[in-house]
Coordinates of C-alpha atoms and ligand atoms in Angstrom, one line a residue:
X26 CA 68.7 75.2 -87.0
X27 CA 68.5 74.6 -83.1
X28 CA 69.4 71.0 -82.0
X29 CA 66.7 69.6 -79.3
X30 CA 69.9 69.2 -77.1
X31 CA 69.9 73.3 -77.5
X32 CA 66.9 74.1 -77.3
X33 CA 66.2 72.5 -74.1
X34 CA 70.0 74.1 -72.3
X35 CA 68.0 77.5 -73.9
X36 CA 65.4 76.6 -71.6
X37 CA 67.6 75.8 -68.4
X38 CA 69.4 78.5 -68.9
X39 CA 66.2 80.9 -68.8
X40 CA 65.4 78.5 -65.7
X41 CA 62.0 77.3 -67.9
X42 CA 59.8 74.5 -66.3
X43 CA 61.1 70.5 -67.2
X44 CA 59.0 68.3 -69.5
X45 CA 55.7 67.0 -67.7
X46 CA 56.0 63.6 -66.3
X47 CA 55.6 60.6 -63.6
X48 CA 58.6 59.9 -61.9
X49 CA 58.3 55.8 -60.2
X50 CA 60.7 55.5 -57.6
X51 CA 61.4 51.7 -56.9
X52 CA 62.5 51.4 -53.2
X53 CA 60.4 54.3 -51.9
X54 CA 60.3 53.3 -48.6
X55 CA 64.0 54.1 -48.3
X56 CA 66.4 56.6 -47.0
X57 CA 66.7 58.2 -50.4
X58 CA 63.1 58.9 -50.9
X59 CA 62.7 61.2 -47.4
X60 CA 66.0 62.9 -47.7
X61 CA 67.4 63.5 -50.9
X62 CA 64.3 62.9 -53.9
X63 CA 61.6 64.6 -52.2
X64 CA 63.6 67.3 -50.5
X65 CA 65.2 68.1 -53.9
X66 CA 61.6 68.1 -56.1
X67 CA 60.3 70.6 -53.9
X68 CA 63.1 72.6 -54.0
X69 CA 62.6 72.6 -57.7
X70 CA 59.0 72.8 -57.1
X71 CA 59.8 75.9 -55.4
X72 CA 62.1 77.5 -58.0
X73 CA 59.5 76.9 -60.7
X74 CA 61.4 74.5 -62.6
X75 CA 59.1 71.6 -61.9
X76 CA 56.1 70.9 -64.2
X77 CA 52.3 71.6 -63.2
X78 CA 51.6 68.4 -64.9
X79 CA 54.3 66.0 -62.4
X80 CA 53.6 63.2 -60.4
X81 CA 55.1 60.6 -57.9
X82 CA 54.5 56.5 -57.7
X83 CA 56.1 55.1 -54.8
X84 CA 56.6 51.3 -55.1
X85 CA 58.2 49.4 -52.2
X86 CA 57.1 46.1 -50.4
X87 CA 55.0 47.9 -47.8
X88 CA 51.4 47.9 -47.6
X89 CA 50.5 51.3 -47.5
X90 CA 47.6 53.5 -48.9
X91 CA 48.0 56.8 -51.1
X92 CA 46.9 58.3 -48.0
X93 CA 49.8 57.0 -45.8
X94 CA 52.3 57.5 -47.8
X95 CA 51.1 60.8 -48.2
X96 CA 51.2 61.1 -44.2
X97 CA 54.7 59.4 -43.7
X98 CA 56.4 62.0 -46.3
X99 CA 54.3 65.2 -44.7
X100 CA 56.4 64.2 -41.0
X101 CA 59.5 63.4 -43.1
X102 CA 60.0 66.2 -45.2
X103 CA 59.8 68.7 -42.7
X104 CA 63.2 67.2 -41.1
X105 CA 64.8 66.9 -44.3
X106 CA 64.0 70.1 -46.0
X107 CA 66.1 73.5 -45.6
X108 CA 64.3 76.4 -43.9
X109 CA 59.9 75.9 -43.3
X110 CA 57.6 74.1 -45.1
X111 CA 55.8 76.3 -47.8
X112 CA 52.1 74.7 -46.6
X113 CA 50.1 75.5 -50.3
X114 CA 53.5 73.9 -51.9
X115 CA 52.9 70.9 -49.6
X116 CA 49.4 70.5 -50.4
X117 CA 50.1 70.8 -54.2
X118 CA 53.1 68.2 -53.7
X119 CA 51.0 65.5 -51.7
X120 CA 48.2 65.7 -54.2
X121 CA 50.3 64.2 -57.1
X122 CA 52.1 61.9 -54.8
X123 CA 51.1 57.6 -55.3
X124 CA 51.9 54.6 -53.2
X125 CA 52.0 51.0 -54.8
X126 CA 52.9 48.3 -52.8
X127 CA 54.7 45.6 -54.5
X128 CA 57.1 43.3 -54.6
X129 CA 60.0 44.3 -57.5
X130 CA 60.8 40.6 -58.1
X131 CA 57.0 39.7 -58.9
X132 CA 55.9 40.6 -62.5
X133 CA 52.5 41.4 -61.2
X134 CA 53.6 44.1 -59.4
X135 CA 54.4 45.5 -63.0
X136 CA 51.2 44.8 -64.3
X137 CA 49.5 46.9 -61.8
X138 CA 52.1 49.4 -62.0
X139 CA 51.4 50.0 -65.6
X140 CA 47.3 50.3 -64.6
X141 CA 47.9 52.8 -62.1
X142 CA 50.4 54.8 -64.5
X143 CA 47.6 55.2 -67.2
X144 CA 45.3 56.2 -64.0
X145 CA 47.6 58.6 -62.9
X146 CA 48.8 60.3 -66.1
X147 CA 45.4 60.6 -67.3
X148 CA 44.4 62.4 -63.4
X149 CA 47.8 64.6 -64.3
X150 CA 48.1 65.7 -67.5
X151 CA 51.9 64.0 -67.9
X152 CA 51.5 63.0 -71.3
X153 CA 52.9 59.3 -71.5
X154 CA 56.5 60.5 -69.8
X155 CA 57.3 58.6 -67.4
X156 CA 61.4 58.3 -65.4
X157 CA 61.6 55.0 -63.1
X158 CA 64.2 55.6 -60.2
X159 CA 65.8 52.5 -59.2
X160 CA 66.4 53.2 -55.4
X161 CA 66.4 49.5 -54.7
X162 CA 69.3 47.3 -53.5
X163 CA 71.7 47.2 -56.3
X164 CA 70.9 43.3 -56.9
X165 CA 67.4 44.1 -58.1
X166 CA 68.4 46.9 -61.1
X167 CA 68.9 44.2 -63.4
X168 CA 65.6 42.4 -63.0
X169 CA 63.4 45.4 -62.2
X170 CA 64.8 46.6 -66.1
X171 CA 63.8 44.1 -67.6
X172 CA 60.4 43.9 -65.6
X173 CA 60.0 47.2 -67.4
X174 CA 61.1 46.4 -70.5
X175 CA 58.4 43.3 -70.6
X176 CA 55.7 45.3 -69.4
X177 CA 56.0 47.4 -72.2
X178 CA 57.1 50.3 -70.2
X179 CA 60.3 51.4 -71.8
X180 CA 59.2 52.4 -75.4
X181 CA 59.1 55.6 -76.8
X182 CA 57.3 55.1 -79.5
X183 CA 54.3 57.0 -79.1
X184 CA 56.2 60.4 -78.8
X185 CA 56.9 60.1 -75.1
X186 CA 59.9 59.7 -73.5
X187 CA 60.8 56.8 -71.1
X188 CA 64.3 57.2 -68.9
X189 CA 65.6 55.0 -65.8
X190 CA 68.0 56.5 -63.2
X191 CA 70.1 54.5 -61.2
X192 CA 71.8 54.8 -58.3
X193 CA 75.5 53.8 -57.5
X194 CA 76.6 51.4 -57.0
X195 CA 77.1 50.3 -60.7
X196 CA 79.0 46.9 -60.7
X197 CA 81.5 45.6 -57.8
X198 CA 84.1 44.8 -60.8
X199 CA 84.8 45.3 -64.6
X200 CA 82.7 42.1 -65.1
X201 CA 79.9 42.7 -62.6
X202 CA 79.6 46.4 -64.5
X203 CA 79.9 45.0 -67.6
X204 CA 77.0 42.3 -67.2
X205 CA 75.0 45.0 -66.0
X206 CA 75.6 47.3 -68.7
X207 CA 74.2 44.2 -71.2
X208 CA 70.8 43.7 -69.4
X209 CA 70.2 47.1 -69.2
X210 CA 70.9 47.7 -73.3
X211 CA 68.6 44.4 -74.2
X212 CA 65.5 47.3 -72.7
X213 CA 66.9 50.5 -73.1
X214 CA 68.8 52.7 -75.3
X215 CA 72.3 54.2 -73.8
X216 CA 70.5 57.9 -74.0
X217 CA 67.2 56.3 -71.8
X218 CA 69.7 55.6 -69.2
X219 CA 71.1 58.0 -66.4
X220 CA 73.6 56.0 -63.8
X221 CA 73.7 58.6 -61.1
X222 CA 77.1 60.3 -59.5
X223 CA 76.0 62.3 -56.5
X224 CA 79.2 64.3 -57.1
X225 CA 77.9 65.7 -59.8
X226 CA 75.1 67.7 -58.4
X227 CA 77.7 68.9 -56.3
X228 CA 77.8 72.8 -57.5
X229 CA 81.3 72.9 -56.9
X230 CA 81.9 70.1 -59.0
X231 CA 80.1 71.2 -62.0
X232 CA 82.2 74.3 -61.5
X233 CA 85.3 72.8 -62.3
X234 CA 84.4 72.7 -66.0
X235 CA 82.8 76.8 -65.7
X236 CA 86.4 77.3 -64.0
X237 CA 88.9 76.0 -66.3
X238 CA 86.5 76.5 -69.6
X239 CA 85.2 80.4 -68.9
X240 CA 88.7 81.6 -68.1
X241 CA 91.4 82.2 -70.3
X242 CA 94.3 82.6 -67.9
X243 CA 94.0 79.4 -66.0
X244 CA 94.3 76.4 -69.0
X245 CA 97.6 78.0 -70.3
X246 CA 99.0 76.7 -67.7
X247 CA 97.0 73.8 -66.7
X248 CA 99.7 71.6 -67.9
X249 CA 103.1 69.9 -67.1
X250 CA 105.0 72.3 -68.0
X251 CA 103.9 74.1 -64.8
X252 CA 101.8 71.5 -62.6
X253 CA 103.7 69.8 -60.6
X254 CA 101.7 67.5 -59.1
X255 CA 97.8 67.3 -58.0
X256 CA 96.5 65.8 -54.8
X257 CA 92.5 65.1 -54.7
X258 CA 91.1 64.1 -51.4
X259 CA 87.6 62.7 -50.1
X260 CA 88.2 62.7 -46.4
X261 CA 85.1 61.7 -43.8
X262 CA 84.7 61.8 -40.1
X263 CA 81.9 60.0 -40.2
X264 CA 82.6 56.2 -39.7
X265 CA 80.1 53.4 -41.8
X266 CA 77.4 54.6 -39.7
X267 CA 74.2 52.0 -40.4
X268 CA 75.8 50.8 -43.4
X269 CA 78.4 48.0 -42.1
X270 CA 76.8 45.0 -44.1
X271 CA 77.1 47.3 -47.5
X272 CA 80.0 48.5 -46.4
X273 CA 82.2 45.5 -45.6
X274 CA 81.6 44.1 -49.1
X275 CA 82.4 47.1 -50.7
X276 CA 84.9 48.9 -49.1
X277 CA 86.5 52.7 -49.0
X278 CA 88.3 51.6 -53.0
X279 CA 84.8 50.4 -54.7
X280 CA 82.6 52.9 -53.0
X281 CA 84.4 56.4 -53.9
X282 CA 87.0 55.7 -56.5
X283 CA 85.8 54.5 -59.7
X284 CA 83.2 57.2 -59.2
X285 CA 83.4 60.0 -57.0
X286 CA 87.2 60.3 -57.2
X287 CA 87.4 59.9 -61.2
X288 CA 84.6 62.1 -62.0
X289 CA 86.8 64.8 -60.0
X290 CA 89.9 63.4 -61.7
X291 CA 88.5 63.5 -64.9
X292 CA 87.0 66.9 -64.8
X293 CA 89.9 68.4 -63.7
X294 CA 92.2 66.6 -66.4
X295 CA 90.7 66.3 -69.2
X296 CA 90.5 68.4 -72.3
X297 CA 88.1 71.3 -73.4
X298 CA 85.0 69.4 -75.0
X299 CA 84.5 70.7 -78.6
X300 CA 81.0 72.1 -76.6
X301 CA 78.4 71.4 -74.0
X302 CA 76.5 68.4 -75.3
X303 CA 76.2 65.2 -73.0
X304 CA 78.4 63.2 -75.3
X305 CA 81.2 65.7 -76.0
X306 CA 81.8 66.1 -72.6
X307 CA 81.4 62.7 -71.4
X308 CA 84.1 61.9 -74.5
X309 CA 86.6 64.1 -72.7
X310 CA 86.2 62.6 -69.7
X311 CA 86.2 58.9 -71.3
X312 CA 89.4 59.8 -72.6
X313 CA 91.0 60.8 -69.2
X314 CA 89.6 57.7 -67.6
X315 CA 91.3 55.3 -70.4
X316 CA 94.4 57.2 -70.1
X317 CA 95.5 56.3 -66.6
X318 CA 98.2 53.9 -66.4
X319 CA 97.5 50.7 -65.4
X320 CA 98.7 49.5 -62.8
X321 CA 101.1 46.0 -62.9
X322 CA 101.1 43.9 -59.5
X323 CA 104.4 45.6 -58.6
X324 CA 102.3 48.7 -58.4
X325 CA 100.3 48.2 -57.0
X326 CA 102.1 47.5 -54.1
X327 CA 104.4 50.3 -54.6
X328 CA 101.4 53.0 -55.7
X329 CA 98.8 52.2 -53.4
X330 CA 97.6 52.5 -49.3
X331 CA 95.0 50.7 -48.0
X332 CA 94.0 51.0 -43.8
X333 CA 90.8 50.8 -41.9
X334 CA 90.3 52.6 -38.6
X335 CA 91.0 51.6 -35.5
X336 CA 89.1 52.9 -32.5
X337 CA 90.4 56.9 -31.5
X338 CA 89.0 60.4 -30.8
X339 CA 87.2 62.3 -33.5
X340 CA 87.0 66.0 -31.9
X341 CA 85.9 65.4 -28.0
X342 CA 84.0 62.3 -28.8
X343 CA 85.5 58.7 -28.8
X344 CA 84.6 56.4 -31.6
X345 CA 85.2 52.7 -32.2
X346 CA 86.9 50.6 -34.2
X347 CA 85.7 49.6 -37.5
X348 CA 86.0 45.9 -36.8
X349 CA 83.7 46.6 -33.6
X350 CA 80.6 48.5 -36.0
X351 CA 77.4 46.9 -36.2
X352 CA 77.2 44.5 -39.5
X353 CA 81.3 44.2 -39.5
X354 CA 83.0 40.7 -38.7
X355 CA 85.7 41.3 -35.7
X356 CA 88.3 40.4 -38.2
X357 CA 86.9 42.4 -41.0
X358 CA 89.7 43.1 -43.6
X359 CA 88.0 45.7 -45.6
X360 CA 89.7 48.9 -46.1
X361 CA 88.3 52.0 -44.8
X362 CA 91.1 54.4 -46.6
X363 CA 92.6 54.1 -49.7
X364 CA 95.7 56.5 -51.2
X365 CA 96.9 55.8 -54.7
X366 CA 99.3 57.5 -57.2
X367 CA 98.0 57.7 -60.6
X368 CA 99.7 58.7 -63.8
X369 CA 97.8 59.8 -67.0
X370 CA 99.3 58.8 -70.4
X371 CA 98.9 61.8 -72.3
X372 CA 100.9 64.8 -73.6
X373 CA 99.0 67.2 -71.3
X374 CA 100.1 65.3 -68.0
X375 CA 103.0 63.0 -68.7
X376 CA 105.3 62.5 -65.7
X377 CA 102.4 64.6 -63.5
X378 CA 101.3 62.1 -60.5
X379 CA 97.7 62.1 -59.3
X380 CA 97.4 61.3 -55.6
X381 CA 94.2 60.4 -54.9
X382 CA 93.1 59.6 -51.4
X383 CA 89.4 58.7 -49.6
X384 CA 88.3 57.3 -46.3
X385 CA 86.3 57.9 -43.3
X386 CA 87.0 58.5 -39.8
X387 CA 89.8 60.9 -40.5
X388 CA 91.0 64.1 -38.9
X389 CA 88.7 66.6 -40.9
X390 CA 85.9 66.4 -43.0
X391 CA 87.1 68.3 -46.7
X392 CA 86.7 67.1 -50.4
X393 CA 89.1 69.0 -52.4
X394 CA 91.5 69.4 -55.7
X395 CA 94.9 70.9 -54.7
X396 CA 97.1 71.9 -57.7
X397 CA 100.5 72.3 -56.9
X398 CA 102.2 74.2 -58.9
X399 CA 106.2 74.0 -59.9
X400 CA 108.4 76.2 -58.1
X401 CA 109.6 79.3 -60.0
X402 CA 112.7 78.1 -61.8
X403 CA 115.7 79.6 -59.2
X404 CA 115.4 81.8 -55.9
X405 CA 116.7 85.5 -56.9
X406 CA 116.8 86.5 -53.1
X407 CA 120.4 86.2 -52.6
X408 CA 122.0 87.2 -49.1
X409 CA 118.5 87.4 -47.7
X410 CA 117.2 84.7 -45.4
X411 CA 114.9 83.4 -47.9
X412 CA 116.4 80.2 -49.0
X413 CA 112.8 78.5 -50.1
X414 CA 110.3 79.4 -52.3
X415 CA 107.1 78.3 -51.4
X416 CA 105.1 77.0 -54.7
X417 CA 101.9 78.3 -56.1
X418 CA 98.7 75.9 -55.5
X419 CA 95.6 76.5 -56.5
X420 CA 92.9 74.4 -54.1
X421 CA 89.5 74.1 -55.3
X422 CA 87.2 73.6 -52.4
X423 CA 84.2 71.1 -53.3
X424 CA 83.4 71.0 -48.9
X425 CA 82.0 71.8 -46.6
X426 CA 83.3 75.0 -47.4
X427 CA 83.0 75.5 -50.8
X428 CA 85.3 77.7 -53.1
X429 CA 88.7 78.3 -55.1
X430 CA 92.0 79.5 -53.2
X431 CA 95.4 80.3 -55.4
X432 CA 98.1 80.5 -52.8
X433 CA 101.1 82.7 -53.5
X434 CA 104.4 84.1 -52.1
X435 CA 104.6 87.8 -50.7
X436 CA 107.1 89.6 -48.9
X437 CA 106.1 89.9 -45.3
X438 CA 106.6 93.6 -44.3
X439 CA 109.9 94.7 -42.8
X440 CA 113.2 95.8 -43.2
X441 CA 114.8 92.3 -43.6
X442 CA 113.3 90.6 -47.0
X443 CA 110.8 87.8 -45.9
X444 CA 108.5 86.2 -47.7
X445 CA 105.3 84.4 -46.3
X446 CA 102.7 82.2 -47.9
X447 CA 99.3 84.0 -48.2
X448 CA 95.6 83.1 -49.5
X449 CA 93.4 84.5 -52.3
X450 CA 90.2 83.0 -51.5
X451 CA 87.1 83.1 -53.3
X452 CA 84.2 81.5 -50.7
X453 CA 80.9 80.4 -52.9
X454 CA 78.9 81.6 -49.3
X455 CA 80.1 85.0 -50.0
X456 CA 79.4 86.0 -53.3
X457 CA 76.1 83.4 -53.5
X458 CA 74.3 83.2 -50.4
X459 CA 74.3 79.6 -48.9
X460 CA 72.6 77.5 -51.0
X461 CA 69.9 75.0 -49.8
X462 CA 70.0 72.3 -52.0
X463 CA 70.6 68.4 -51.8
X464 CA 72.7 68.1 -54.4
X465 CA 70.1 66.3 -56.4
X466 CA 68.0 69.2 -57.9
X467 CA 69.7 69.3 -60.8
X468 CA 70.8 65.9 -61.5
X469 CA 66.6 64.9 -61.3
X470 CA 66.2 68.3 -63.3
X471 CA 68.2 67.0 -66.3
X472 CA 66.9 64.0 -66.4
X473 CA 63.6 65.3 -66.5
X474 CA 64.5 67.4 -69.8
X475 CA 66.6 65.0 -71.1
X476 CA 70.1 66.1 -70.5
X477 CA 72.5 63.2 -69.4
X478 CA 75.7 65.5 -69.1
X479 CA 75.9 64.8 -65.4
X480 CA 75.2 61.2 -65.5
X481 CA 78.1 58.7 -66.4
X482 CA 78.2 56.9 -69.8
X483 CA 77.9 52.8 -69.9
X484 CA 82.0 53.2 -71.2
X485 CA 82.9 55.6 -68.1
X486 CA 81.6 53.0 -65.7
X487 CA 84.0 50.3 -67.5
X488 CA 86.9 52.5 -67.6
X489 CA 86.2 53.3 -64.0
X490 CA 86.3 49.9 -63.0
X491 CA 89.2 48.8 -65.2
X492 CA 91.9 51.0 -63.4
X493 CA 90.8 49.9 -60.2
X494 CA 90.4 46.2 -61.1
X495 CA 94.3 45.3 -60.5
X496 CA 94.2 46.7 -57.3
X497 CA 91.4 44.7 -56.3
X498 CA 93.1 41.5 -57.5
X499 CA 96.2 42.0 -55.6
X500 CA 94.9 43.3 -52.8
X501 CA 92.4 40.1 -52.4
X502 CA 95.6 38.1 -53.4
X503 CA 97.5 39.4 -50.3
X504 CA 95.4 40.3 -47.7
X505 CA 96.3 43.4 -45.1
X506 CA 98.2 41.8 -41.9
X507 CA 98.2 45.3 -40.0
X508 CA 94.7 46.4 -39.8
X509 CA 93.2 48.2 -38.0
X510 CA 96.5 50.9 -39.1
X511 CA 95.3 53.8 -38.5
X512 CA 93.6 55.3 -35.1
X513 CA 90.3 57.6 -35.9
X514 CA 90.7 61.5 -36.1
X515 CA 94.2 61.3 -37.8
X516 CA 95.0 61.5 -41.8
X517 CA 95.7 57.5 -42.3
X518 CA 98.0 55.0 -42.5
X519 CA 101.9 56.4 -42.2
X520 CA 102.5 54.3 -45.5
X521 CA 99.9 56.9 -47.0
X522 CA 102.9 59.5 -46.2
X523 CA 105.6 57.6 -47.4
X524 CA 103.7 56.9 -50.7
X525 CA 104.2 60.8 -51.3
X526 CA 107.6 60.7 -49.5
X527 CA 109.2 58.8 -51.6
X528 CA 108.6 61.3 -54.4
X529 CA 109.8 64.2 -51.6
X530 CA 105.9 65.8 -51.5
X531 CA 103.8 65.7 -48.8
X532 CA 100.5 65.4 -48.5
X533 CA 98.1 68.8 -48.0
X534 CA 96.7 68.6 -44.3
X535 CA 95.6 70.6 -41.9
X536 CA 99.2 72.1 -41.1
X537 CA 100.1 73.1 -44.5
Ligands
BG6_601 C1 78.6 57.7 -51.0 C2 79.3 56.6 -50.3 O1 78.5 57.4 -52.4 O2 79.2 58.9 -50.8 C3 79.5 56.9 -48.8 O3 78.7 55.4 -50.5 C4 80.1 58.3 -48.7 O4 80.2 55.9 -48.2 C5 79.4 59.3 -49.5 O5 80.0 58.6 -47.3 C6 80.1 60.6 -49.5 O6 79.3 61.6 -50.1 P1 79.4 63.1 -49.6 O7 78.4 63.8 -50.5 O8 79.0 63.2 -48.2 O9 80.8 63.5 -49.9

């Protein structure tokens, strides 16, 4: 017998249409809406994937008609979508797009929202399924929830489906996440809930599992019996850009670690799920996350980096400080870079440091996985010059360039035995095309047929927050005395360095 959870991957995988449905995007009016949602539905709209029988309500606080919504998003979209604007797409798009104007706090706005969904599923065929995006500030998710729940918006009794999506960031701390993980179960059942990771409608990412799960001679190895060590970085040029009063409460530790970072961390560590299904692989990964070591106060002063940027030269252009950013007090203590070293407690990766490392304003912009491998166990090359062996690492490229590179030894030609590090490199560009996505074309595709394998589990978020928690405590107990510590357009603090250092590794920059 096929499970629903197979019969709708049968579907994806034949690239079939997603379940009709309205998709209510609280916050419309934002950022998100013109660059990522709408860009990314007509991309699927494009490809086919999206159902004849879909339709948009915008809600935000702005007065605005149907009609100029319909006119703001017709300028937007053409700066935000790849290549031109298909203009019998367009006109099919705008037709099913809606504007309320409402305020999320006010339970009226609720009331007519529910009105103008009956309206609007009737004019679209969608069949009672209906997704509410909660693009708001993250203060409101709890109460627009609820607001939904009290409307009678979230049941599913009537053989639709009713899902939320929300966007990061989930919690500031274990308690914050916690409290927010209880208000959203009083509405809504854990599988009616998709907290969104950008990371993982990152093609690359979602390649790490095709990678180590569709080869045999990779997890063999993928162990620490050969690994030596793995490095994963997140590094930005970009400073906080517009976002200095989000920013400075939140800092480069809350904003990519207990998400962005562990997803990578946890896809690359974690074991082979017993099969595809949302919750088998979301077990694997909840394993991982409960498996790092937590760190004591000790360690945290020993294991982790913290820096924010001082004012320096990113390429030809001069950038400021971060203390001198719009939104950011002059004396600002929030970090801007963060390097930690995390173990995982588990017979897979005992004694096998992770050295994690994020921040903005640094010398290059690259997201990456670097497995260094162990050296091979003596050098034969007596009465040669060789005298080093240069390990194997495997580097999986997430961006800007996207792809998988194993580097290896090989003698350099000649007379006189050299050897020479060299690249086999696999570039996505190559063998693909470029792709034009957003990154969220799949992530609104699942959750419009029900597929939460890309979205992170209530328990993830906790465990998430859990190993950064200590750190947080004892870095708000002691605050930095030497920021800013590190000029923009280099790799960080010098501590980051001696973090690896002291262990004899070195981190993987441009040089190596
Ligand atoms: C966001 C963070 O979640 O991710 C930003 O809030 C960060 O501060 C961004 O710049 C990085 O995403 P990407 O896709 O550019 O690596």
């Amino acid at each position: 017998m096929t499970t629903a959870v197979e019969s709708k991957r049968k579907r994806q995988r034949a690239g079939q249409v997603a379940d009709p449905c309205v998709m209510v995007i609280f916050g419309a009016s934002g950022d998100l809406t013109k660059r990522k949602l709408l860009p990314a539905l007509y991309n699927l709209a494009r490809e086919g994937l999206l159902s004849k029988q879909f339709a948009i309500i915008g809600v935000a606080r702005r007065p605005m008609s149907d009609d100029d919504f319909r006119k703001k998003l017709s300028e937007e979209i053409k700066e935000f979508v790849a290549g031109s604007l298909d203009p019998d797409l367009w006109q099919w798009f705008l037709r099913r797009l809606h504007y309320l104007s409402g305020d999320v706090d006010d339970p009226k706005t609720y009331e007519k929202l529910k009105v103008r969904l009956a309206e609007v599923d009737a004019e679209h065929g969608t069949k009672g399924n209906y997704f509410f995006y909660l693009a708001t500030a993250p203060e409101f998710f709890s109460r627009v929830i609820h607001q939904v729940g009290d409307c009678g918006l979230a049941g599913q009794e009537s053989g639709h489906w009713r899902r939320v999506i929300i966007e990061k960031p989930f919690g500031r701390d274990l308690e914050s996440a916690r409290q927010l993980n209880r208000d959203i179960q009083q509405v809504l059942k854990e599988q009616q809930v998709y907290r969104i990771d950008h990371y993982l409608g990152k093609e690359t990412v979602q390649n790490i599992l095709v990678f180590r799960f569709s080869n045999g001679i990779f997890e063999p190895i993928w162990n620490r019996r050969y690994i030596d060590h793995i490095q994963i970085t997140a590094a930005e040029t970009v400073g906080v850009e517009q976002r200095g009063g989000y920013y400075d409460q939140s800092g480069a530790l809350r904003d990519m670690v207990p998400n962005h970072l562990f997803q990578l961390m946890s896809l690359t560590a974690m074991e082979p799920p017993i099969s595809f299904e949302a919750n088998a692989v979301r077990d694997e990964q909840a394993k991982i996350l409960h498996a790092i070591q937590p760190l004591s106060p000790e360690e945290v002063l020993s294991r982790t980096v913290r820096g924010q940027y001082g004012e320096g030269q990113i390429g030809d252009e001069y950038v400021p400080a971060y203390r001198t950013e719009s939104n950011v007090p002059p004396d600002s203590s929030t970090d801007t870079y963060v390097a930690l070293k995390l173990c995982i407690d588990n017979w897979r990766w005992a004694g096998v440091p992770f050295y994690i490392r994020t921040g903005k304003r640094l010398a290059r912009r690259v997201t990456e996985i670097a497995i260094q491998f162990k050296q091979a166990p003596f050098v034969l090359f007596r009465k040669t010059p060789v005298e080093h062996l240069t390990s194997n690492r495997l580097v999986l490229h997430i961006q800007p360039d996207e792809g998988i590179s194993l580097r290896f030894g090989a003698k350099v030609p000649g007379p006189i035995l050299n050897l020479g590090a060299v690249n086999m490199d696999f570039d996505y560009a190559d063998y693909f095309g470029g792709g034009s996505s957003t990154g969220y074309e799949r992530l609104l595709y699942d959750c419009m047929i029900g597929d939460a394998t890309l979205f992170q589990r209530a328990d993830m978020v906790e465990a998430g927050w859990s190993v950064v928690g200590p750190v947080l405590d004892v870095w708000k107990a002691l605050p930095p005395r030497t920021f800013p510590n590190y000029p923009s357009g280099t790799w960080g603090p010098k501590e980051a360095d001696d973090l690896l250092g002291r262990d004899e590794r070195r981190w993987k920059n441009d040089d190596q």
